[in-house]
PDB file of C-alpha atoms in Angstrom:
ATOM      1  CA  GLY W   1     -18.466  10.277 -58.512  1.00  0.00           C
ATOM      2  CA  GLU W   2     -20.752   7.789 -56.845  1.00  0.00           C
ATOM      3  CA  ASN W   3     -24.006   6.841 -58.543  1.00  0.00           C
ATOM      4  CA  VAL W   4     -26.767   4.787 -56.936  1.00  0.00           C
ATOM      5  CA  GLU W   5     -29.533   3.064 -58.876  1.00  0.00           C
ATOM      6  CA  GLN W   6     -32.650   1.825 -57.085  1.00  0.00           C
ATOM      7  CA  HIS W   7     -35.402  -0.507 -58.281  1.00  0.00           C
ATOM      8  CA  PRO W   8     -38.319  -0.792 -58.461  1.00  0.00           C
ATOM      9  CA  SER W   9     -39.700   2.743 -58.395  1.00  0.00           C
ATOM     10  CA  THR W  10     -43.057   1.472 -57.137  1.00  0.00           C
ATOM     11  CA  LEU W  11     -43.947  -1.722 -55.342  1.00  0.00           C
ATOM     12  CA  SER W  12     -47.360  -2.949 -54.300  1.00  0.00           C
ATOM     13  CA  VAL W  13     -47.732  -5.980 -52.051  1.00  0.00           C
ATOM     14  CA  GLN W  14     -50.473  -7.630 -50.070  1.00  0.00           C
ATOM     15  CA  GLU W  15     -50.339  -7.320 -46.304  1.00  0.00           C
ATOM     16  CA  GLY W  16     -48.256 -10.148 -44.886  1.00  0.00           C
ATOM     17  CA  ASP W  17     -46.196 -10.626 -48.030  1.00  0.00           C
ATOM     18  CA  SER W  18     -42.515  -9.758 -48.345  1.00  0.00           C
ATOM     19  CA  ALA W  19     -41.089  -6.746 -50.153  1.00  0.00           C
ATOM     20  CA  VAL W  20     -37.637  -6.479 -51.694  1.00  0.00           C
ATOM     21  CA  ILE W  21     -35.954  -3.315 -52.923  1.00  0.00           C
ATOM     22  CA  LYS W  22     -32.615  -3.434 -54.713  1.00  0.00           C
ATOM     23  CA  CYS W  23     -29.827  -0.924 -55.207  1.00  0.00           C
ATOM     24  CA  THR W  24     -26.556  -0.875 -57.062  1.00  0.00           C
ATOM     25  CA  TYR W  25     -23.677   1.532 -56.570  1.00  0.00           C
ATOM     26  CA  SER W  26     -20.778   2.492 -58.768  1.00  0.00           C
ATOM     27  CA  ASP W  27     -17.888   3.406 -56.475  1.00  0.00           C
ATOM     28  CA  SER W  28     -16.254   0.343 -54.953  1.00  0.00           C
ATOM     29  CA  ALA W  29     -14.760   2.566 -52.223  1.00  0.00           C
ATOM     30  CA  SER W  30     -18.205   3.244 -50.707  1.00  0.00           C
ATOM     31  CA  ASN W  31     -18.340   1.620 -47.299  1.00  0.00           C
ATOM     32  CA  TYR W  32     -21.621   2.542 -45.658  1.00  0.00           C
ATOM     33  CA  PHE W  33     -25.098   1.746 -46.972  1.00  0.00           C
ATOM     34  CA  PRO W  34     -28.119   3.050 -45.078  1.00  0.00           C
ATOM     35  CA  TRP W  35     -31.796   2.648 -45.865  1.00  0.00           C
ATOM     36  CA  TYR W  36     -34.320   5.358 -45.098  1.00  0.00           C
ATOM     37  CA  LYS W  37     -38.076   5.547 -44.845  1.00  0.00           C
ATOM     38  CA  GLN W  38     -39.549   8.925 -45.645  1.00  0.00           C
ATOM     39  CA  GLU W  39     -43.085  10.115 -45.091  1.00  0.00           C
ATOM     40  CA  LEU W  40     -44.412  13.094 -46.981  1.00  0.00           C
ATOM     41  CA  GLY W  41     -42.833  16.359 -45.872  1.00  0.00           C
ATOM     42  CA  LYS W  42     -40.716  14.691 -43.205  1.00  0.00           C
ATOM     43  CA  ARG W  43     -37.023  14.033 -42.782  1.00  0.00           C
ATOM     44  CA  PRO W  44     -35.695  10.623 -43.836  1.00  0.00           C
ATOM     45  CA  GLN W  45     -35.791   8.100 -41.018  1.00  0.00           C
ATOM     46  CA  LEU W  46     -32.972   5.557 -40.809  1.00  0.00           C
ATOM     47  CA  ILE W  47     -34.435   2.060 -40.653  1.00  0.00           C
ATOM     48  CA  ILE W  48     -31.331  -0.064 -41.076  1.00  0.00           C
ATOM     49  CA  ASP W  49     -27.770   0.282 -42.288  1.00  0.00           C
ATOM     50  CA  ILE W  50     -24.918  -1.986 -43.225  1.00  0.00           C
ATOM     51  CA  ARG W  51     -21.192  -1.466 -43.351  1.00  0.00           C
ATOM     52  CA  SER W  52     -18.871  -2.840 -45.967  1.00  0.00           C
ATOM     53  CA  ASN W  53     -17.320  -5.449 -43.695  1.00  0.00           C
ATOM     54  CA  VAL W  54     -20.681  -7.152 -43.172  1.00  0.00           C
ATOM     55  CA  GLY W  55     -22.714  -9.200 -45.647  1.00  0.00           C
ATOM     56  CA  GLU W  56     -26.084  -9.223 -43.929  1.00  0.00           C
ATOM     57  CA  LYS W  57     -27.874  -7.515 -41.086  1.00  0.00           C
ATOM     58  CA  LYS W  58     -31.305  -8.124 -39.640  1.00  0.00           C
ATOM     59  CA  ASP W  59     -33.562  -6.158 -37.323  1.00  0.00           C
ATOM     60  CA  GLN W  60     -36.884  -7.854 -36.637  1.00  0.00           C
ATOM     61  CA  ARG W  61     -38.849  -7.761 -39.919  1.00  0.00           C
ATOM     62  CA  ILE W  62     -36.188  -5.811 -41.795  1.00  0.00           C
ATOM     63  CA  ALA W  63     -32.986  -7.165 -43.274  1.00  0.00           C
ATOM     64  CA  VAL W  64     -30.311  -5.816 -45.572  1.00  0.00           C
ATOM     65  CA  THR W  65     -27.813  -7.772 -47.645  1.00  0.00           C
ATOM     66  CA  LEU W  66     -24.657  -6.465 -49.261  1.00  0.00           C
ATOM     67  CA  ASN W  67     -22.688  -7.972 -52.130  1.00  0.00           C
ATOM     68  CA  LYS W  68     -19.495  -5.955 -52.425  1.00  0.00           C
ATOM     69  CA  THR W  69     -18.235  -7.857 -55.441  1.00  0.00           C
ATOM     70  CA  ALA W  70     -21.362  -7.111 -57.431  1.00  0.00           C
ATOM     71  CA  LYS W  71     -21.771  -3.682 -55.796  1.00  0.00           C
ATOM     72  CA  HIS W  72     -25.376  -4.161 -54.884  1.00  0.00           C
ATOM     73  CA  PHE W  73     -27.402  -4.222 -51.698  1.00  0.00           C
ATOM     74  CA  SER W  74     -31.009  -5.040 -50.971  1.00  0.00           C
ATOM     75  CA  LEU W  75     -33.680  -4.296 -48.399  1.00  0.00           C
ATOM     76  CA  HIS W  76     -36.018  -7.085 -47.358  1.00  0.00           C
ATOM     77  CA  ILE W  77     -39.191  -6.441 -45.402  1.00  0.00           C
ATOM     78  CA  THR W  78     -41.090  -9.503 -44.247  1.00  0.00           C
ATOM     79  CA  GLU W  79     -44.671  -9.759 -42.978  1.00  0.00           C
ATOM     80  CA  THR W  80     -45.485  -6.338 -44.390  1.00  0.00           C
ATOM     81  CA  GLN W  81     -48.068  -4.193 -42.664  1.00  0.00           C
ATOM     82  CA  PRO W  82     -50.073  -1.200 -43.954  1.00  0.00           C
ATOM     83  CA  GLU W  83     -47.947   1.125 -41.833  1.00  0.00           C
ATOM     84  CA  ASP W  84     -44.910   0.041 -43.859  1.00  0.00           C
ATOM     85  CA  SER W  85     -46.372   2.023 -46.772  1.00  0.00           C
ATOM     86  CA  ALA W  86     -43.983   4.898 -47.489  1.00  0.00           C
ATOM     87  CA  VAL W  87     -41.141   5.944 -49.761  1.00  0.00           C
ATOM     88  CA  TYR W  88     -37.895   4.086 -49.166  1.00  0.00           C
ATOM     89  CA  PHE W  89     -34.462   5.327 -50.189  1.00  0.00           C
ATOM     90  CA  CYS W  90     -31.153   3.532 -50.287  1.00  0.00           C
ATOM     91  CA  ALA W  91     -27.902   5.466 -50.095  1.00  0.00           C
ATOM     92  CA  ALA W  92     -24.185   4.919 -50.363  1.00  0.00           C
ATOM     93  CA  SER W  93     -21.403   6.777 -48.583  1.00  0.00           C
ATOM     94  CA  LEU W  94     -17.625   6.859 -48.676  1.00  0.00           C
ATOM     95  CA  THR W  95     -17.182  10.078 -46.718  1.00  0.00           C
ATOM     96  CA  PRO W  96     -18.659  10.282 -43.203  1.00  0.00           C
ATOM     97  CA  GLY W  97     -22.145  11.789 -43.447  1.00  0.00           C
ATOM     98  CA  LYS W  98     -22.057  12.398 -47.202  1.00  0.00           C
ATOM     99  CA  LEU W  99     -24.805  10.352 -48.838  1.00  0.00           C
ATOM    100  CA  ILE W 100     -25.672   9.631 -52.429  1.00  0.00           C
ATOM    101  CA  PHE W 101     -29.271   8.492 -52.647  1.00  0.00           C
ATOM    102  CA  GLY W 102     -31.082   6.142 -54.954  1.00  0.00           C
ATOM    103  CA  GLN W 103     -34.184   7.309 -56.762  1.00  0.00           C
ATOM    104  CA  GLY W 104     -36.599   5.958 -54.178  1.00  0.00           C
ATOM    105  CA  THR W 105     -39.260   3.242 -54.058  1.00  0.00           C
ATOM    106  CA  THR W 106     -42.877   3.914 -53.201  1.00  0.00           C
ATOM    107  CA  LEU W 107     -44.110   0.892 -51.272  1.00  0.00           C
ATOM    108  CA  GLN W 108     -47.826   0.292 -50.956  1.00  0.00           C
ATOM    109  CA  VAL W 109     -49.031  -2.445 -48.635  1.00  0.00           C
ATOM    110  CA  LYS W 110     -52.632  -3.355 -49.316  1.00  0.00           C
ATOM    111  CA  PRO W 111     -54.707  -4.518 -46.358  1.00  0.00           C
TER     112      PRO W 111
ATOM    113  CA  GLY S   1     -28.838   9.595 -31.410  1.00  0.00           C
ATOM    114  CA  ALA S   2     -27.540  13.039 -32.183  1.00  0.00           C
ATOM    115  CA  VAL S   3     -29.943  15.912 -32.863  1.00  0.00           C
ATOM    116  CA  VAL S   4     -29.875  18.244 -35.847  1.00  0.00           C
ATOM    117  CA  SER S   5     -32.323  21.125 -35.886  1.00  0.00           C
ATOM    118  CA  GLN S   6     -33.292  23.096 -38.976  1.00  0.00           C
ATOM    119  CA  HIS S   7     -35.128  26.405 -39.130  1.00  0.00           C
ATOM    120  CA  PRO S   8     -37.504  27.535 -40.489  1.00  0.00           C
ATOM    121  CA  SER S   9     -39.633  24.514 -41.327  1.00  0.00           C
ATOM    122  CA  ARG S  10     -41.634  26.457 -43.889  1.00  0.00           C
ATOM    123  CA  VAL S  11     -41.039  29.748 -45.662  1.00  0.00           C
ATOM    124  CA  ILE S  12     -42.814  31.611 -48.417  1.00  0.00           C
ATOM    125  CA  CYS S  13     -40.959  34.424 -50.137  1.00  0.00           C
ATOM    126  CA  LYS S  14     -41.418  36.694 -53.077  1.00  0.00           C
ATOM    127  CA  SER S  15     -39.512  36.152 -56.282  1.00  0.00           C
ATOM    128  CA  GLY S  16     -36.222  38.047 -56.240  1.00  0.00           C
ATOM    129  CA  THR S  17     -35.731  38.020 -52.491  1.00  0.00           C
ATOM    130  CA  SER S  18     -33.253  35.954 -50.474  1.00  0.00           C
ATOM    131  CA  VAL S  19     -34.004  33.335 -47.872  1.00  0.00           C
ATOM    132  CA  LYS S  20     -31.710  31.993 -45.147  1.00  0.00           C
ATOM    133  CA  ILE S  21     -32.068  28.493 -43.714  1.00  0.00           C
ATOM    134  CA  GLU S  22     -30.245  27.471 -40.540  1.00  0.00           C
ATOM    135  CA  CYS S  23     -28.982  24.040 -39.600  1.00  0.00           C
ATOM    136  CA  ARG S  24     -27.745  23.398 -36.057  1.00  0.00           C
ATOM    137  CA  SER S  25     -26.205  20.396 -34.408  1.00  0.00           C
ATOM    138  CA  LEU S  26     -27.624  20.598 -30.876  1.00  0.00           C
ATOM    139  CA  ASP S  27     -25.595  18.074 -28.909  1.00  0.00           C
ATOM    140  CA  PHE S  28     -22.445  17.547 -30.901  1.00  0.00           C
ATOM    141  CA  GLN S  29     -19.929  19.478 -32.933  1.00  0.00           C
ATOM    142  CA  ALA S  30     -20.071  19.089 -36.678  1.00  0.00           C
ATOM    143  CA  THR S  31     -17.082  20.223 -38.696  1.00  0.00           C
ATOM    144  CA  THR S  32     -18.910  19.092 -41.798  1.00  0.00           C
ATOM    145  CA  MET S  33     -22.570  19.409 -42.689  1.00  0.00           C
ATOM    146  CA  PHE S  34     -24.419  18.595 -45.885  1.00  0.00           C
ATOM    147  CA  TRP S  35     -27.228  20.283 -47.764  1.00  0.00           C
ATOM    148  CA  TYR S  36     -29.733  18.404 -49.928  1.00  0.00           C
ATOM    149  CA  ARG S  37     -32.616  19.472 -52.115  1.00  0.00           C
ATOM    150  CA  GLN S  38     -35.667  17.346 -52.792  1.00  0.00           C
ATOM    151  CA  PHE S  39     -38.255  18.154 -55.432  1.00  0.00           C
ATOM    152  CA  PRO S  40     -41.734  16.610 -55.132  1.00  0.00           C
ATOM    153  CA  LYS S  41     -41.760  12.858 -55.675  1.00  0.00           C
ATOM    154  CA  GLN S  42     -38.018  12.837 -56.286  1.00  0.00           C
ATOM    155  CA  SER S  43     -34.968  11.754 -54.379  1.00  0.00           C
ATOM    156  CA  LEU S  44     -32.673  13.789 -52.167  1.00  0.00           C
ATOM    157  CA  MET S  45     -29.960  15.400 -54.224  1.00  0.00           C
ATOM    158  CA  LEU S  46     -26.729  16.446 -52.544  1.00  0.00           C
ATOM    159  CA  MET S  47     -26.112  20.132 -53.179  1.00  0.00           C
ATOM    160  CA  ALA S  48     -22.980  20.877 -51.207  1.00  0.00           C
ATOM    161  CA  THR S  49     -20.700  20.009 -48.341  1.00  0.00           C
ATOM    162  CA  SER S  50     -20.449  22.724 -45.716  1.00  0.00           C
ATOM    163  CA  ASN S  51     -17.002  22.917 -44.103  1.00  0.00           C
ATOM    164  CA  GLU S  52     -16.466  24.753 -40.825  1.00  0.00           C
ATOM    165  CA  GLY S  53     -14.092  27.660 -41.277  1.00  0.00           C
ATOM    166  CA  SER S  54     -13.611  27.187 -45.005  1.00  0.00           C
ATOM    167  CA  LYS S  55     -15.448  27.348 -48.292  1.00  0.00           C
ATOM    168  CA  ALA S  56     -18.230  24.944 -49.100  1.00  0.00           C
ATOM    169  CA  THR S  57     -17.754  22.275 -51.728  1.00  0.00           C
ATOM    170  CA  TYR S  58     -20.525  22.308 -54.304  1.00  0.00           C
ATOM    171  CA  GLU S  59     -21.744  19.378 -56.376  1.00  0.00           C
ATOM    172  CA  GLN S  60     -21.658  19.631 -60.118  1.00  0.00           C
ATOM    173  CA  GLY S  61     -24.454  21.776 -61.483  1.00  0.00           C
ATOM    174  CA  VAL S  62     -25.165  23.652 -58.263  1.00  0.00           C
ATOM    175  CA  GLU S  63     -24.614  27.416 -58.539  1.00  0.00           C
ATOM    176  CA  LYS S  64     -22.434  28.538 -55.651  1.00  0.00           C
ATOM    177  CA  ASP S  65     -23.389  32.202 -56.125  1.00  0.00           C
ATOM    178  CA  LYS S  66     -27.063  31.345 -55.849  1.00  0.00           C
ATOM    179  CA  PHE S  67     -26.820  28.964 -52.905  1.00  0.00           C
ATOM    180  CA  LEU S  68     -24.524  30.620 -50.382  1.00  0.00           C
ATOM    181  CA  ILE S  69     -23.307  28.409 -47.584  1.00  0.00           C
ATOM    182  CA  ASN S  70     -21.684  29.651 -44.406  1.00  0.00           C
ATOM    183  CA  HIS S  71     -20.343  27.408 -41.656  1.00  0.00           C
ATOM    184  CA  ALA S  72     -18.956  29.854 -39.146  1.00  0.00           C
ATOM    185  CA  SER S  73     -19.119  27.652 -36.071  1.00  0.00           C
ATOM    186  CA  LEU S  74     -18.932  23.973 -35.182  1.00  0.00           C
ATOM    187  CA  THR S  75     -22.684  23.822 -34.601  1.00  0.00           C
ATOM    188  CA  LEU S  76     -24.206  26.046 -37.269  1.00  0.00           C
ATOM    189  CA  SER S  77     -24.361  26.018 -41.044  1.00  0.00           C
ATOM    190  CA  THR S  78     -26.579  28.334 -43.062  1.00  0.00           C
ATOM    191  CA  LEU S  79     -27.866  28.093 -46.602  1.00  0.00           C
ATOM    192  CA  THR S  80     -28.979  31.303 -48.274  1.00  0.00           C
ATOM    193  CA  VAL S  81     -30.985  31.054 -51.467  1.00  0.00           C
ATOM    194  CA  THR S  82     -30.283  34.346 -53.214  1.00  0.00           C
ATOM    195  CA  SER S  83     -32.606  36.039 -55.707  1.00  0.00           C
ATOM    196  CA  ALA S  84     -35.062  33.195 -55.343  1.00  0.00           C
ATOM    197  CA  HIS S  85     -37.306  32.225 -58.232  1.00  0.00           C
ATOM    198  CA  PRO S  86     -40.301  29.865 -58.396  1.00  0.00           C
ATOM    199  CA  GLU S  87     -38.097  27.068 -59.741  1.00  0.00           C
ATOM    200  CA  ASP S  88     -36.136  27.200 -56.469  1.00  0.00           C
ATOM    201  CA  SER S  89     -39.248  26.076 -54.613  1.00  0.00           C
ATOM    202  CA  SER S  90     -38.287  22.789 -53.019  1.00  0.00           C
ATOM    203  CA  PHE S  91     -37.676  20.890 -49.790  1.00  0.00           C
ATOM    204  CA  TYR S  92     -34.212  21.693 -48.450  1.00  0.00           C
ATOM    205  CA  ILE S  93     -32.709  19.462 -45.798  1.00  0.00           C
ATOM    206  CA  CYS S  94     -29.401  19.411 -43.979  1.00  0.00           C
ATOM    207  CA  SER S  95     -27.505  16.635 -42.296  1.00  0.00           C
ATOM    208  CA  ALA S  96     -24.443  16.123 -40.150  1.00  0.00           C
ATOM    209  CA  ALA S  97     -22.356  13.200 -39.021  1.00  0.00           C
ATOM    210  CA  GLN S  98     -21.232  12.877 -35.450  1.00  0.00           C
ATOM    211  CA  GLY S  99     -17.495  12.382 -35.533  1.00  0.00           C
ATOM    212  CA  LYS S 100     -15.203  11.553 -38.401  1.00  0.00           C
ATOM    213  CA  LYS S 101     -15.244   7.788 -38.289  1.00  0.00           C
ATOM    214  CA  MET S 102     -15.842   5.999 -41.517  1.00  0.00           C
ATOM    215  CA  ASN S 103     -19.206   4.265 -41.854  1.00  0.00           C
ATOM    216  CA  THR S 104     -20.886   6.783 -39.595  1.00  0.00           C
ATOM    217  CA  GLU S 105     -24.608   7.537 -39.424  1.00  0.00           C
ATOM    218  CA  ALA S 106     -25.904  10.864 -40.723  1.00  0.00           C
ATOM    219  CA  PHE S 107     -28.490  12.839 -38.749  1.00  0.00           C
ATOM    220  CA  PHE S 108     -30.997  14.969 -40.612  1.00  0.00           C
ATOM    221  CA  GLY S 109     -32.685  18.239 -39.800  1.00  0.00           C
ATOM    222  CA  GLN S 110     -36.451  18.514 -40.118  1.00  0.00           C
ATOM    223  CA  GLY S 111     -36.213  20.083 -43.561  1.00  0.00           C
ATOM    224  CA  THR S 112     -37.411  23.441 -44.888  1.00  0.00           C
ATOM    225  CA  ARG S 113     -40.226  23.751 -47.379  1.00  0.00           C
ATOM    226  CA  LEU S 114     -39.434  26.798 -49.519  1.00  0.00           C
ATOM    227  CA  THR S 115     -42.148  28.270 -51.716  1.00  0.00           C
ATOM    228  CA  VAL S 116     -41.253  31.176 -53.975  1.00  0.00           C
ATOM    229  CA  VAL S 117     -44.229  33.144 -55.286  1.00  0.00           C
TER     230      VAL S 117
END
């Protein structure tokens, strides 16, 4: 089955700097790659997603890139702010709604 | 976006008892729903796929007799944790996709914090 690896597990950046989180997946048939932000005790919140027919997608300070050949995708957050501090999860899907998650990255943005 | 509602949000039960968690799609029909478990400071782990009108499909290592899933209607799936023990204490969360298109977004319930004492 699908396996998703996510790195780093923790990331600390200074406010205003950029943050990059990387994920790799194992099943080349996966075709949907969402990124979630989760606050303690809350449901995951979709922040951006990318489909397999697209190489890059951007939404204001957040961007995601996908390399299908290498089977990896990355989340880029620019101009980080303290409120960006949270746990971020990547996921991969090849069946509608069925997600395999990475291990998560705890992002700390220092003021 | 679509709305998925989960109930209860928190439950405390005694060891050996059973607990039922409900997951409802409020504004769309979901023939398939998904149940995840999340231990503290860990990722969401897929437990099972809930299929309307048929048996659930469980992921490897998940005990189907302990985690009973029923999906009797197009808007409701339930997860029953039977004979709960302290090690079952966790955050359980459901999700559903609107439609059957590939590459479709999943919508999550609020999650249920289960504590077994």
